[in-house]
Each structure stands twice: as structure tokens, then as C-alpha cells.
Coordinates of N, CA and C in Angstrom, one line a residue:
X4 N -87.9 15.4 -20.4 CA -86.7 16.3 -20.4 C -86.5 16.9 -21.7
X5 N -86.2 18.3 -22.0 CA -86.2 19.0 -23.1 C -84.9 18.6 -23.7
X6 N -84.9 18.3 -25.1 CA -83.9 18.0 -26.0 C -82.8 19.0 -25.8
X7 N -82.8 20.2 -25.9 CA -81.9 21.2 -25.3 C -80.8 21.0 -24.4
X8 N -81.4 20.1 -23.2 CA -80.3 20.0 -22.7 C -79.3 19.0 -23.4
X9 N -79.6 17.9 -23.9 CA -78.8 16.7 -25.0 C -77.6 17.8 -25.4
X10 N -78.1 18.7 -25.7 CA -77.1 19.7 -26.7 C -76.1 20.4 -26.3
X11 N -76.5 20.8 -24.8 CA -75.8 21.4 -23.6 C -74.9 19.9 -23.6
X12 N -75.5 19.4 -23.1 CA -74.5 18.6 -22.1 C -73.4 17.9 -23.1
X13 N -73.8 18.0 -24.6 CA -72.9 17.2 -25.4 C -71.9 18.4 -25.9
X14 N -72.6 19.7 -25.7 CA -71.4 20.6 -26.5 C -70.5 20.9 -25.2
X15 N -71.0 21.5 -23.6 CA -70.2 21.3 -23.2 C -69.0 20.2 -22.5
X16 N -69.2 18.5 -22.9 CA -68.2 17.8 -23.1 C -67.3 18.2 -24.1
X17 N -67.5 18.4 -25.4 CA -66.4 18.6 -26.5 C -65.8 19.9 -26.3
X18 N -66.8 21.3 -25.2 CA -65.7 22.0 -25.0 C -64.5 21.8 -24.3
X19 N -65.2 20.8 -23.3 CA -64.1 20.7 -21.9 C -63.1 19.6 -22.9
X20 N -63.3 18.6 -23.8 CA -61.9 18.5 -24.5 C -60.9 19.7 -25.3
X21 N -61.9 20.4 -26.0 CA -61.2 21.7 -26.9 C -60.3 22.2 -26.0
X22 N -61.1 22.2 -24.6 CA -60.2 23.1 -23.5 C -58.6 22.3 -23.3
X23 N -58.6 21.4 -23.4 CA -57.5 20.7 -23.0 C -56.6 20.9 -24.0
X24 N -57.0 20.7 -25.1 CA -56.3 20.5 -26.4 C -55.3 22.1 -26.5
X25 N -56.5 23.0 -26.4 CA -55.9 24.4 -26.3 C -55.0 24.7 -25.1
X26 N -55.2 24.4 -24.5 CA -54.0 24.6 -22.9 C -52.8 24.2 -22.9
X27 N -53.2 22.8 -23.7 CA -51.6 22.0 -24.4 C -51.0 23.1 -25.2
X28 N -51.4 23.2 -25.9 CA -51.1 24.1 -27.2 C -50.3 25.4 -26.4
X29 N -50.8 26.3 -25.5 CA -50.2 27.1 -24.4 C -48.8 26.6 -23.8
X30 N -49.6 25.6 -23.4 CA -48.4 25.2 -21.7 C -46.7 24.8 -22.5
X31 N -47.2 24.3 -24.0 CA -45.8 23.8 -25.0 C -45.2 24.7 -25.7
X32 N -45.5 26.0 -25.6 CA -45.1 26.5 -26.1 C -43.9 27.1 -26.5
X33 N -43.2 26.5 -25.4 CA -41.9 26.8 -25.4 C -41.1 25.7 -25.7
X34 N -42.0 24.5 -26.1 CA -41.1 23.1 -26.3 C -40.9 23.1 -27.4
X35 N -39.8 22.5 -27.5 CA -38.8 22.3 -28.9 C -39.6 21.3 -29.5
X36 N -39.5 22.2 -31.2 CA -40.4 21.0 -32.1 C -41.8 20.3 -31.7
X37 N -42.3 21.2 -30.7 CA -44.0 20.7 -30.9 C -44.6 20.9 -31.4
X38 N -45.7 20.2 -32.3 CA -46.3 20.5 -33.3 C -47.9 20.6 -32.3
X39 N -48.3 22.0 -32.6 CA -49.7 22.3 -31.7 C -50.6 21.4 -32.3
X40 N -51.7 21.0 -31.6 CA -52.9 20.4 -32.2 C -54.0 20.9 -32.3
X41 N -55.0 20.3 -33.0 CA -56.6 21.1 -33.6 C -57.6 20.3 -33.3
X42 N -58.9 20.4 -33.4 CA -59.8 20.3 -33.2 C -61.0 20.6 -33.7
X43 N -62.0 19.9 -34.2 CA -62.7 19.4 -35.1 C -64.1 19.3 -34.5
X44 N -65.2 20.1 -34.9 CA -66.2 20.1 -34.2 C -67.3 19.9 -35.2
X45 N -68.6 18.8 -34.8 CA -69.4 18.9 -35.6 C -70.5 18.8 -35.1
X46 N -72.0 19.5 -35.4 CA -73.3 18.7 -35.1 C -74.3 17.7 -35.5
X47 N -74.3 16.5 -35.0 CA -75.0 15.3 -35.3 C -76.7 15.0 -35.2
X48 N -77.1 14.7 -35.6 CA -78.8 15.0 -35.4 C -79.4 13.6 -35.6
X49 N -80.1 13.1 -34.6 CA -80.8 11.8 -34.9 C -82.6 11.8 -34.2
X50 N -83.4 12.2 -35.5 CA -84.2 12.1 -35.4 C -84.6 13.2 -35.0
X51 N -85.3 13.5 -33.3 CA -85.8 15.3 -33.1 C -84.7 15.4 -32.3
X52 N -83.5 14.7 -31.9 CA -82.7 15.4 -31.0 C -81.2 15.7 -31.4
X53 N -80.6 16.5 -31.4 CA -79.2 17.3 -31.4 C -78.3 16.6 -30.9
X54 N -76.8 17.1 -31.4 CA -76.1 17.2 -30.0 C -74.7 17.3 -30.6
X55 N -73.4 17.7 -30.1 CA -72.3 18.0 -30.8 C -71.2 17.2 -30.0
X56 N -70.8 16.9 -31.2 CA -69.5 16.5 -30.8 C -68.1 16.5 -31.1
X57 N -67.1 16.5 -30.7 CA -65.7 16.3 -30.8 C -65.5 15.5 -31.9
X58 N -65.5 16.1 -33.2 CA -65.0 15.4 -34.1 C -63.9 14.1 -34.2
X59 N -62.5 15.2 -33.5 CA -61.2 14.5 -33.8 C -60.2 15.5 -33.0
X60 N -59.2 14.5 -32.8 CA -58.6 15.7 -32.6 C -56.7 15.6 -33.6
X61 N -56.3 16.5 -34.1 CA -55.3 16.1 -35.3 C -53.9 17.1 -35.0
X62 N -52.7 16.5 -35.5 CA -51.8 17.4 -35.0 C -51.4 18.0 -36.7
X63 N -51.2 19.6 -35.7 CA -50.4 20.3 -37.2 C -49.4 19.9 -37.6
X64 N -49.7 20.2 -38.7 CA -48.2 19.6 -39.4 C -47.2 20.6 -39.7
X65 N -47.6 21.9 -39.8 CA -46.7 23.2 -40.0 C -45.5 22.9 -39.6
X66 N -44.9 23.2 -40.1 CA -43.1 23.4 -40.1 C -43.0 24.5 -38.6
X67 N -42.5 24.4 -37.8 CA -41.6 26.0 -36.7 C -40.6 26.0 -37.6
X68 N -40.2 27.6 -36.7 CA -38.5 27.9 -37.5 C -38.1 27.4 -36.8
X69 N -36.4 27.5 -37.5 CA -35.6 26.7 -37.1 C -34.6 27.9 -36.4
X70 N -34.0 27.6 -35.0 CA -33.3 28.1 -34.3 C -31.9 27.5 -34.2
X71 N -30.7 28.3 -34.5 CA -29.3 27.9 -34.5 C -28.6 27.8 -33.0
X72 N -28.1 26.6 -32.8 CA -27.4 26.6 -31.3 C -26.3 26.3 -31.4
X73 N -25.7 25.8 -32.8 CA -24.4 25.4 -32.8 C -23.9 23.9 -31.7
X74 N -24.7 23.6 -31.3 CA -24.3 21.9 -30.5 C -24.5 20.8 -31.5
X75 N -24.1 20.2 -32.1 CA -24.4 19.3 -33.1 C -25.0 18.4 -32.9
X76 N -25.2 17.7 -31.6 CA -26.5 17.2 -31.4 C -28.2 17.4 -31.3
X77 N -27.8 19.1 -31.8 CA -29.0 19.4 -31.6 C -29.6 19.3 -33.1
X78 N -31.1 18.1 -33.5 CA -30.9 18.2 -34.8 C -32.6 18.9 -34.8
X79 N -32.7 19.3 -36.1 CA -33.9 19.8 -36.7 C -34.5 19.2 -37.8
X80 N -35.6 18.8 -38.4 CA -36.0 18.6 -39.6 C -36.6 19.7 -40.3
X81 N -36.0 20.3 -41.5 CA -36.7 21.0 -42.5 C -37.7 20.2 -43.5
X82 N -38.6 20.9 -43.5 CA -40.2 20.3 -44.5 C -40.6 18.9 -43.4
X83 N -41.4 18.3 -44.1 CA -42.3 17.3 -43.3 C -41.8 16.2 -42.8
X84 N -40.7 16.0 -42.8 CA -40.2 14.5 -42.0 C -40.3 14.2 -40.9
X85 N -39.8 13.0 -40.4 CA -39.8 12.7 -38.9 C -38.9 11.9 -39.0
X86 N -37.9 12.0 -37.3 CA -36.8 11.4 -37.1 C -37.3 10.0 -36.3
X87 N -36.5 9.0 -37.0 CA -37.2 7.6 -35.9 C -36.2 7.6 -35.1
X88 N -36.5 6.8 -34.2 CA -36.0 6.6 -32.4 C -36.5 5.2 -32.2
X89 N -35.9 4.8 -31.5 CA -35.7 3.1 -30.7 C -36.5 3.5 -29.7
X90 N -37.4 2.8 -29.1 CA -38.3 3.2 -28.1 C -38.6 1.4 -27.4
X91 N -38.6 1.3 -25.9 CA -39.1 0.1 -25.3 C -40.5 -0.5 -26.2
X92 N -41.3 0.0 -26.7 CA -42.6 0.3 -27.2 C -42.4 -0.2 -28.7
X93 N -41.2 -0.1 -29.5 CA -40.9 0.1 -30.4 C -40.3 1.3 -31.2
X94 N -40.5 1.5 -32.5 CA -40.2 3.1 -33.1 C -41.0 3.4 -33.2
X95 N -41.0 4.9 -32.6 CA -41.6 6.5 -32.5 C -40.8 7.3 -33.4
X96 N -41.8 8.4 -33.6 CA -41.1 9.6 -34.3 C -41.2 11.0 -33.6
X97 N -40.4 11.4 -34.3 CA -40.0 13.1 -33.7 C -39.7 14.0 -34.4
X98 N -39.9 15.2 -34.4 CA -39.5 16.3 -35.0 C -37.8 16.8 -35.0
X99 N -37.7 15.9 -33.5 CA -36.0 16.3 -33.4 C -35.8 16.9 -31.8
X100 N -34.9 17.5 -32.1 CA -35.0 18.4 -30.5 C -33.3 17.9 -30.1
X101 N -33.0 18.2 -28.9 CA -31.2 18.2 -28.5 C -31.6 16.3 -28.0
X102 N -30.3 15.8 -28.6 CA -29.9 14.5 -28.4 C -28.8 14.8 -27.6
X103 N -28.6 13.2 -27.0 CA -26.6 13.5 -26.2 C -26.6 12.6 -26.6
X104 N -25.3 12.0 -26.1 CA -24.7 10.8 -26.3 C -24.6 9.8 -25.7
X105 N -24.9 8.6 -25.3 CA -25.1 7.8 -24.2 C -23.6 7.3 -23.8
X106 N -23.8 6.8 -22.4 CA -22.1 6.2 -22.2 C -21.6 5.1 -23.0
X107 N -22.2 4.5 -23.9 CA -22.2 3.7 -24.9 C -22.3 3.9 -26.6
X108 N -21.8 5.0 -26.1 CA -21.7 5.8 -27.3 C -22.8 6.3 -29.0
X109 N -23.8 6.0 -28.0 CA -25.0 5.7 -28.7 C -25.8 7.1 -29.1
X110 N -26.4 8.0 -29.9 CA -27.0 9.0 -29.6 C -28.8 8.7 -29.6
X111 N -28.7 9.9 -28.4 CA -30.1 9.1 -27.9 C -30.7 10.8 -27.2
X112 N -32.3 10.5 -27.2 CA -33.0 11.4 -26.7 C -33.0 12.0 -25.3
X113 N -34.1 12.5 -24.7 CA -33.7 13.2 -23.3 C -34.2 11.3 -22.3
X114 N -35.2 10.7 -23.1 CA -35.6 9.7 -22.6 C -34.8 8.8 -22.8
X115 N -33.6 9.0 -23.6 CA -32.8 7.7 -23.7 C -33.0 6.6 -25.0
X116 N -33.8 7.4 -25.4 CA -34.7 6.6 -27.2 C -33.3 7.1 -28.3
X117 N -33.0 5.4 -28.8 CA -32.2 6.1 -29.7 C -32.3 6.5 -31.2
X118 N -31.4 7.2 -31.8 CA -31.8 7.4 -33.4 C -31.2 6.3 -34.0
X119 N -32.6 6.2 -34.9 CA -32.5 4.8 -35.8 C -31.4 5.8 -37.0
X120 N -30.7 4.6 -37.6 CA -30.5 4.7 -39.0 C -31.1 4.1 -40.1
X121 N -31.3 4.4 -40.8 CA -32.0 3.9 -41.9 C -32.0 2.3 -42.1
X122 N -32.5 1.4 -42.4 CA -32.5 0.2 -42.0 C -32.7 -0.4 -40.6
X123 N -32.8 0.5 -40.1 CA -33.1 -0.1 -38.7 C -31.4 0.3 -38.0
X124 N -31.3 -0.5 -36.4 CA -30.0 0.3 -35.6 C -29.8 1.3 -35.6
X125 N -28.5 1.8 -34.6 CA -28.4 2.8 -34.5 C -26.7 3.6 -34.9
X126 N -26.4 5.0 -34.1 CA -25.5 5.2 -34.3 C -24.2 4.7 -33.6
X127 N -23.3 4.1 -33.5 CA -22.3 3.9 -32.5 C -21.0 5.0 -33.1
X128 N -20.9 5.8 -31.6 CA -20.2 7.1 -31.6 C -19.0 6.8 -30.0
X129 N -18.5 5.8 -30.1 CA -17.5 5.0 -29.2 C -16.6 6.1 -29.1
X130 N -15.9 7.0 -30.1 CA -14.9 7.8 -30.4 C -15.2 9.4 -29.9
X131 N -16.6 9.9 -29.3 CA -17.3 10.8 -29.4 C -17.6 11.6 -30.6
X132 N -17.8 13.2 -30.3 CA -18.5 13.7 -31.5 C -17.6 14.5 -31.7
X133 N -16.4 14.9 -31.5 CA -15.2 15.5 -31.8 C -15.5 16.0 -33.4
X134 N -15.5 14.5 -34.2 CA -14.9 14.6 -35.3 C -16.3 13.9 -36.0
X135 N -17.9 14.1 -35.9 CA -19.1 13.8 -36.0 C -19.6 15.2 -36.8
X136 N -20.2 14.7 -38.1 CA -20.8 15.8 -38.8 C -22.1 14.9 -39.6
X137 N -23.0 15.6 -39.6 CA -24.6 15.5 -39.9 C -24.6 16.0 -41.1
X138 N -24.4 15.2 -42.3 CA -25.0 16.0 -43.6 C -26.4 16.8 -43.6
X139 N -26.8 17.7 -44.5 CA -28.2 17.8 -44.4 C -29.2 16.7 -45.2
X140 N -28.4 15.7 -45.8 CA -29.2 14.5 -46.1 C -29.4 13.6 -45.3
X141 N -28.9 13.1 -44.2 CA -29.2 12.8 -42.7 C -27.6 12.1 -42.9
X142 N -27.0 11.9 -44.0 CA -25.8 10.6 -43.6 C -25.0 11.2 -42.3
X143 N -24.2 10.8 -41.9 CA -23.6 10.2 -40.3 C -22.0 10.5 -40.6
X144 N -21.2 11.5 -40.9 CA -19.4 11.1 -40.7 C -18.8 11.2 -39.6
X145 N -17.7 10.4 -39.2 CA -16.9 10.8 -38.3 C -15.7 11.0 -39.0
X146 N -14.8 12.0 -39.0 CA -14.1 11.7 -39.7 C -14.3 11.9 -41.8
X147 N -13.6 11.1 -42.1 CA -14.1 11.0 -43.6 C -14.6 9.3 -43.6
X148 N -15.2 9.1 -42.5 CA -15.9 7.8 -42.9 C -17.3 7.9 -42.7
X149 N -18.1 7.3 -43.4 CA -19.7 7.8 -43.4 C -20.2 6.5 -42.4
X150 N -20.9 6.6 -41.5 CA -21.4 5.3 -40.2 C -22.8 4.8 -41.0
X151 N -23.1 5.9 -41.7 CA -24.9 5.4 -41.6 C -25.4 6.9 -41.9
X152 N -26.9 6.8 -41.8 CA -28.0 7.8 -42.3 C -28.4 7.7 -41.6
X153 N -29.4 8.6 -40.9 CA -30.6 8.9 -40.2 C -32.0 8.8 -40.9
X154 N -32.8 7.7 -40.2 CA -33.6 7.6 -41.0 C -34.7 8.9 -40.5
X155 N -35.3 9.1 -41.7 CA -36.0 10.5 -41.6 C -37.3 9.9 -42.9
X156 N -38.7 9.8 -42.2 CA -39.9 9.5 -42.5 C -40.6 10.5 -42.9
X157 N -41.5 10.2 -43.8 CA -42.8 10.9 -44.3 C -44.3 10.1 -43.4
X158 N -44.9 10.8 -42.9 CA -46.3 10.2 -41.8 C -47.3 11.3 -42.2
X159 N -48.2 10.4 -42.8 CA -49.6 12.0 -43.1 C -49.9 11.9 -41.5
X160 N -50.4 13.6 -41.6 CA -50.7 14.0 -40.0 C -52.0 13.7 -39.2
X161 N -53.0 13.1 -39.9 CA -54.1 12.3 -39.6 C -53.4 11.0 -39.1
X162 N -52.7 10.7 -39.3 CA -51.8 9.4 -39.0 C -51.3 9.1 -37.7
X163 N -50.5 10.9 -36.9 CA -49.7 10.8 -36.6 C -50.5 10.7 -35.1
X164 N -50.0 9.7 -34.0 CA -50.9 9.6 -32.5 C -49.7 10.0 -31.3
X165 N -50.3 11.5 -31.1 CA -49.1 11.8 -29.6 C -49.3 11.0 -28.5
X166 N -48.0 10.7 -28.3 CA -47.4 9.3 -27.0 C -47.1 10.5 -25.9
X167 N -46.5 12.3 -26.1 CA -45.9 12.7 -25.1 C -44.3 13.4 -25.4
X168 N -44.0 14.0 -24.6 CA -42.4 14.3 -25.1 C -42.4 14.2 -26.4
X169 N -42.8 14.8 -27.5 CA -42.9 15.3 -28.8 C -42.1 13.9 -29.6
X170 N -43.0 12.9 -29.4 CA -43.1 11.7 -29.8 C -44.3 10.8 -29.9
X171 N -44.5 10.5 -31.1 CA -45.4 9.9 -32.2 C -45.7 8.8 -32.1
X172 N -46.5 7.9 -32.4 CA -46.4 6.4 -32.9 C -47.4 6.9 -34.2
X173 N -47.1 6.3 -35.3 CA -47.7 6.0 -36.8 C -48.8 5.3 -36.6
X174 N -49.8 5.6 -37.2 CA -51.1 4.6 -37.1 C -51.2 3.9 -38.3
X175 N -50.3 4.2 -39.5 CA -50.1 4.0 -41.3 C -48.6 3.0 -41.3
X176 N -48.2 2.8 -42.3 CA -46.8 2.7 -42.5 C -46.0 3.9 -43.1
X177 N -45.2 4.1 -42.3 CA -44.7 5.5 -43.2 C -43.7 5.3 -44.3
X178 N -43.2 6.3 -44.9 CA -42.4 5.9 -46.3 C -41.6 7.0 -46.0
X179 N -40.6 6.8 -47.0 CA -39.5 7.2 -46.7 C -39.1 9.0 -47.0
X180 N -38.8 9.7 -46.4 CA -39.0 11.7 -46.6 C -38.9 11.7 -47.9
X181 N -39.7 13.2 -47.9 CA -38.9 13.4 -49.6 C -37.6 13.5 -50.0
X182 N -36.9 14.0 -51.0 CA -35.8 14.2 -51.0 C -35.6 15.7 -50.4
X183 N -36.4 16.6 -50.8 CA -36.1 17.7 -50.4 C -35.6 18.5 -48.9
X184 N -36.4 17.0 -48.3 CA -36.2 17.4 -46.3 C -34.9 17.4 -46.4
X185 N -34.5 17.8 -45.1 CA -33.2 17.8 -44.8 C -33.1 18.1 -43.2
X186 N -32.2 17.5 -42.7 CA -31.7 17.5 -41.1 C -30.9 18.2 -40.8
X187 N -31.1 19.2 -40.5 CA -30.2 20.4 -40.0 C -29.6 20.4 -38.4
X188 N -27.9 20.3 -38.5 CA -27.3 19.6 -37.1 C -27.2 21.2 -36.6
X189 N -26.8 21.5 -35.2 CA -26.8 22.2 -34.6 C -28.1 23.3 -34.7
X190 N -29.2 22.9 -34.8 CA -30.6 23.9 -34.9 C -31.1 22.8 -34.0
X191 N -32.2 23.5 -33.7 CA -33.4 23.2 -32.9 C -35.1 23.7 -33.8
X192 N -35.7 23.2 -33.9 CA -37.0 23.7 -34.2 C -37.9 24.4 -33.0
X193 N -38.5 25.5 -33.3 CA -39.8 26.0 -32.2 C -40.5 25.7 -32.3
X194 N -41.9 25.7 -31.4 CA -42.9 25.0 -31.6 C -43.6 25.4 -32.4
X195 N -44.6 24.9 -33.4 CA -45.4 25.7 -34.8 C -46.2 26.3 -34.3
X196 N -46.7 26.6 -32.4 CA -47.7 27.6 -32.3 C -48.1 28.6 -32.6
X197 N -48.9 29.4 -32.2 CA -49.2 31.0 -32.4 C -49.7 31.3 -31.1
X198 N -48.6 32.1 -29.8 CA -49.5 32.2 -29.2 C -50.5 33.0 -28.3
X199 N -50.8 34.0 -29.4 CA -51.8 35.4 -29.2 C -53.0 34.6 -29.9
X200 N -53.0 33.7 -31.0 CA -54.0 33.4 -31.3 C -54.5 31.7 -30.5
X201 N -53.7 31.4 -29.8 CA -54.3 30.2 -28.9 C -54.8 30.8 -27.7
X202 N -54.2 32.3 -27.0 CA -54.7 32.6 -25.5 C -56.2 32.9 -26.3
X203 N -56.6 33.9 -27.2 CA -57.6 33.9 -27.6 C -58.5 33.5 -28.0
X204 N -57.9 31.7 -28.2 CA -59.4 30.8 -28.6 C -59.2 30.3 -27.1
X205 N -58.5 30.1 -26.5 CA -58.2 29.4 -24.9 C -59.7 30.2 -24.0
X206 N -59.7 31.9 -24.4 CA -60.4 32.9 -23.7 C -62.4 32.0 -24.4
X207 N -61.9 31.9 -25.8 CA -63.1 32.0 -26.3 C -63.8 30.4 -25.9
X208 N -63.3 29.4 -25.5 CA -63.4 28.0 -25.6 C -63.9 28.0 -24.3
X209 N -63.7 28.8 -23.2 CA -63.9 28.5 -21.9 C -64.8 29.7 -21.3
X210 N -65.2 30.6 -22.4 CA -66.2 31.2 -22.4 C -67.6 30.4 -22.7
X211 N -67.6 29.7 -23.8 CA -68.3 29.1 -24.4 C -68.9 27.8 -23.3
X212 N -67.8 27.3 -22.9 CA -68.3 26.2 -21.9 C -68.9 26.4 -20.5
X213 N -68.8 27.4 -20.2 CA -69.0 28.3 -18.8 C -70.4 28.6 -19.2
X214 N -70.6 28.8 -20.4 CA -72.1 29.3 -20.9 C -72.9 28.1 -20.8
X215 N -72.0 26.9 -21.5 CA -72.9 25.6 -21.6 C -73.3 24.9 -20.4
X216 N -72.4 25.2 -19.0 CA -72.6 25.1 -18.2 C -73.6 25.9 -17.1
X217 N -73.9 26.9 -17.2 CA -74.9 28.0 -17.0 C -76.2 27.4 -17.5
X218 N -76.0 26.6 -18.9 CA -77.4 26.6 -19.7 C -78.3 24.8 -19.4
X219 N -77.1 24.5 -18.9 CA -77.5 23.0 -18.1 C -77.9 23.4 -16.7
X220 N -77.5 24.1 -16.2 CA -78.1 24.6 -14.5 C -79.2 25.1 -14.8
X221 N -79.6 25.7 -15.7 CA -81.3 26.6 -16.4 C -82.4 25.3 -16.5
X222 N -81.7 24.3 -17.1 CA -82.8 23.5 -17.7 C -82.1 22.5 -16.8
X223 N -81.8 22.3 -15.4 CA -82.0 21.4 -13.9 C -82.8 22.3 -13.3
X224 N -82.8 23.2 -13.0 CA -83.9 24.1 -12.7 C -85.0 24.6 -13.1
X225 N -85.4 24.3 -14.1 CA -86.5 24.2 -15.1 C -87.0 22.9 -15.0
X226 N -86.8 21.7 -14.8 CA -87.1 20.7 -14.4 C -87.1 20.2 -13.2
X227 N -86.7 20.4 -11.9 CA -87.0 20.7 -10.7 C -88.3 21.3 -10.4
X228 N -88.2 22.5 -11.5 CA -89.6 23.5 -10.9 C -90.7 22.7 -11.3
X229 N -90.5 21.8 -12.7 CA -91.9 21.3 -13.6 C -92.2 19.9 -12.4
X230 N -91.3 19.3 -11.6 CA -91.1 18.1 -11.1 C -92.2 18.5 -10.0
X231 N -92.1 19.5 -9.8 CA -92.6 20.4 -8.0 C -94.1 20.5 -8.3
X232 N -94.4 20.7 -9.8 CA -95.3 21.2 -9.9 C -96.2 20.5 -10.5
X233 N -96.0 19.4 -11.1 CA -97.1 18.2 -11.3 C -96.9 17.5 -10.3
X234 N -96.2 17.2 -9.3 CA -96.4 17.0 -7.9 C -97.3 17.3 -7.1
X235 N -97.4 18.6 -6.9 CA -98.5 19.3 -6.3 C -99.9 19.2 -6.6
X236 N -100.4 19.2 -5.4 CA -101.9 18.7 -5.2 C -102.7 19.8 -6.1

């Protein structure tokens, strides 16, 4: 069997990942605070035979803008932090996105994950959000009494592992944001796509694999014929 194919059949696997990755990148594009992801391609050589693979796959870290809604639950992170959340699983992180309020006065995500405060727990908002204001250093007032801080993480992005619902698990220990982040209440973040330049690697990625797949049917058919023909009397 020609080494050629090895090459086919390993590049078009890492396309048909690329493909996914890129589609993600599409289909979210409208989700709040998603951070698009990338993909990493290399070719490996061992001995006389080839073949490529799927490096990695890594989420951007780019900042989206930040969009004003005026609901104060709606929070955003400026620069590279991440907001922790209580999760069955443990703590996850997030970019942010609209929180409510649980009937327990708790604030919490669309999944019901709550925001941590710094040291761990969370917020208790028994009183509602009436009289609830979000410094941009994450502290917590109701009133002129401060509850707590939001804790808000630093995670390198090689680190960071998508769970889904624009939520994280750390593969590192994270530490604590810089000073310069800041939690911006009533905004929303957009997602850091581009997306004229994702339909166009989307167009180019599934070009490419359509080809790899063309070039594996050549060399089954090429080997079929060679099979027929040292067969033959």
C-alpha cells in the first residue's frame, strides 16, 4: 500500500476535527462571551512514512467588546480574567454573560452555577438587587454595606479546557486577576469571533478535506486495480 495514502487518511482526520472546531466558532457566534477556538496543525514523519496531525486544539484568549444592557446582573470581564462559579463538578470559569437571582437569593448562571466570592461562597441577595451595585473591582454592595468580592481569576489559555455553556475547568492552578481587570455590571461581552474570516477558513477546511477524501478513493482504486492484476492469470 502507497505511503500516500497514511497522509490522506491522517490529514483528512485532522481536517474533519478543524471542521468542527470551525463550525463551533460559527454556530456561537452570537453567544455571549465566547471565546472562539484554534487549531494547530503539524506534519510528523517516521522513517519513509508521513502523516499530519491535529496538533491541539486551544481557546483564544482575545478580549470581545463589551456591550451595555443596563441589567446589573449582566456582568462582563475587561482584560483576561475569569469569573468562578460553584458548579456540581466543582469550580468552573467564565467570561460572564447575564446571571439572575435564585429564589434563595443567590446569584447564579443560566445553569444555576453560582458566583463564587473570593475565598470561596457565594453571594446572599435575600433583600434583592434593588439596592445591589458591582464595583468595577468586583466588591459586592447592597446598600452602603460591602457582602464580598467576586472572585475574578487569571488562567493561561493553554490551560483553559471547554466543559460547554461558556464554561471552563483549569487544567493549572489559577491566581488571582491582575489589578487592572475589572467587572463591568450591566454589559455583556460578544463573542471574540470574526465572522467573515471563519466562513472563509470554514469554506477553505472543507474544501481541503473533500479533496483528501477524493485522494483516498484514487489510491482504493489504485489498489483494487493493482489487486486485479497480480491476480490475474
Amino acid at each position: 500500500m502507497s505511503h500516500g495514502i497514511y497522509v490522506a487518511m491522517s490529514g483528512a482526520s485532522a481536517q474533519a476535527e478543524a471542521l468542527d472546531v470551525v463550525a463551533h466558532n460559527v454556530s456561537n457566534a452570537g453567544t455571549h462571551a465566547m471565546r472562539q477556538r484554534a487549531t494547530f496543525k503539524e506534519v510528523l514523519s517516521k522513517g519513509t512514512t508521513s502523516h499530519v496531525t491535529l496538533d491541539r486544539i486551544s481557546v483564544d484568549a482575545r478580549p470581545g467588546a463589551l456591550e451595555a444592557t443596563g441589567r446589573k446582573l449582566d456582568l462582563a470581564v475587561s482584560g483576561q480574567g475569569l469569573l468562578a462559579v460553584n458548579t456540581p463538578d466543582g469550580v468552573r470559569y467564565t467570561r460572564g454573560g447575564s446571571f439572575s437571582l435564585t429564589p434563595d437569593g443567590q446569584i447564579a448562571d443560566a445553569s444555576g452555577n453560582t458566583l463564587r466570592i473570593a475565598g470561596g461562597g457565594q453571594i446572599d441577595l435575600a433583600e434583592g438587587v434593588d439596592e445591589l451595585e458591582i464595583a468595577r473591582d468586583g466588591r459586592v454592595f447592597v446598600g452602603e454595606s460591602e457582602i464580598g468580592r467576586i472572585e475574578c481569576v487569571t488562567i493561561p489559555a493553554d490551560a483553559l479546557v471547554p466543559e460547554g455553556s461558556g464554561r471552563y475547568r483549569s487544567s493549572t492552578e489559577p491566581r488571582p486577576a491582575d489589578p487592572e481587570t475589572e467587572i463591568w455590571s450591566g454589559h455583556v461581552e460578544k463573542a471574540n469571533t470574526d465572522v467573515i474570516a471563519d466562513m472563509v477558513e470554514l469554506v477553505k477546511v472543507s474544501r481541503t478535506y473533500e479533496a483528501l477524501n477524493r485522494m483516498l478513493e484514487n489510491y482504493k482504486q489504485i489498489d483494487e486495480r493493482t489487486a486485479r492484476e497480480i491476480g490475474s492469470p
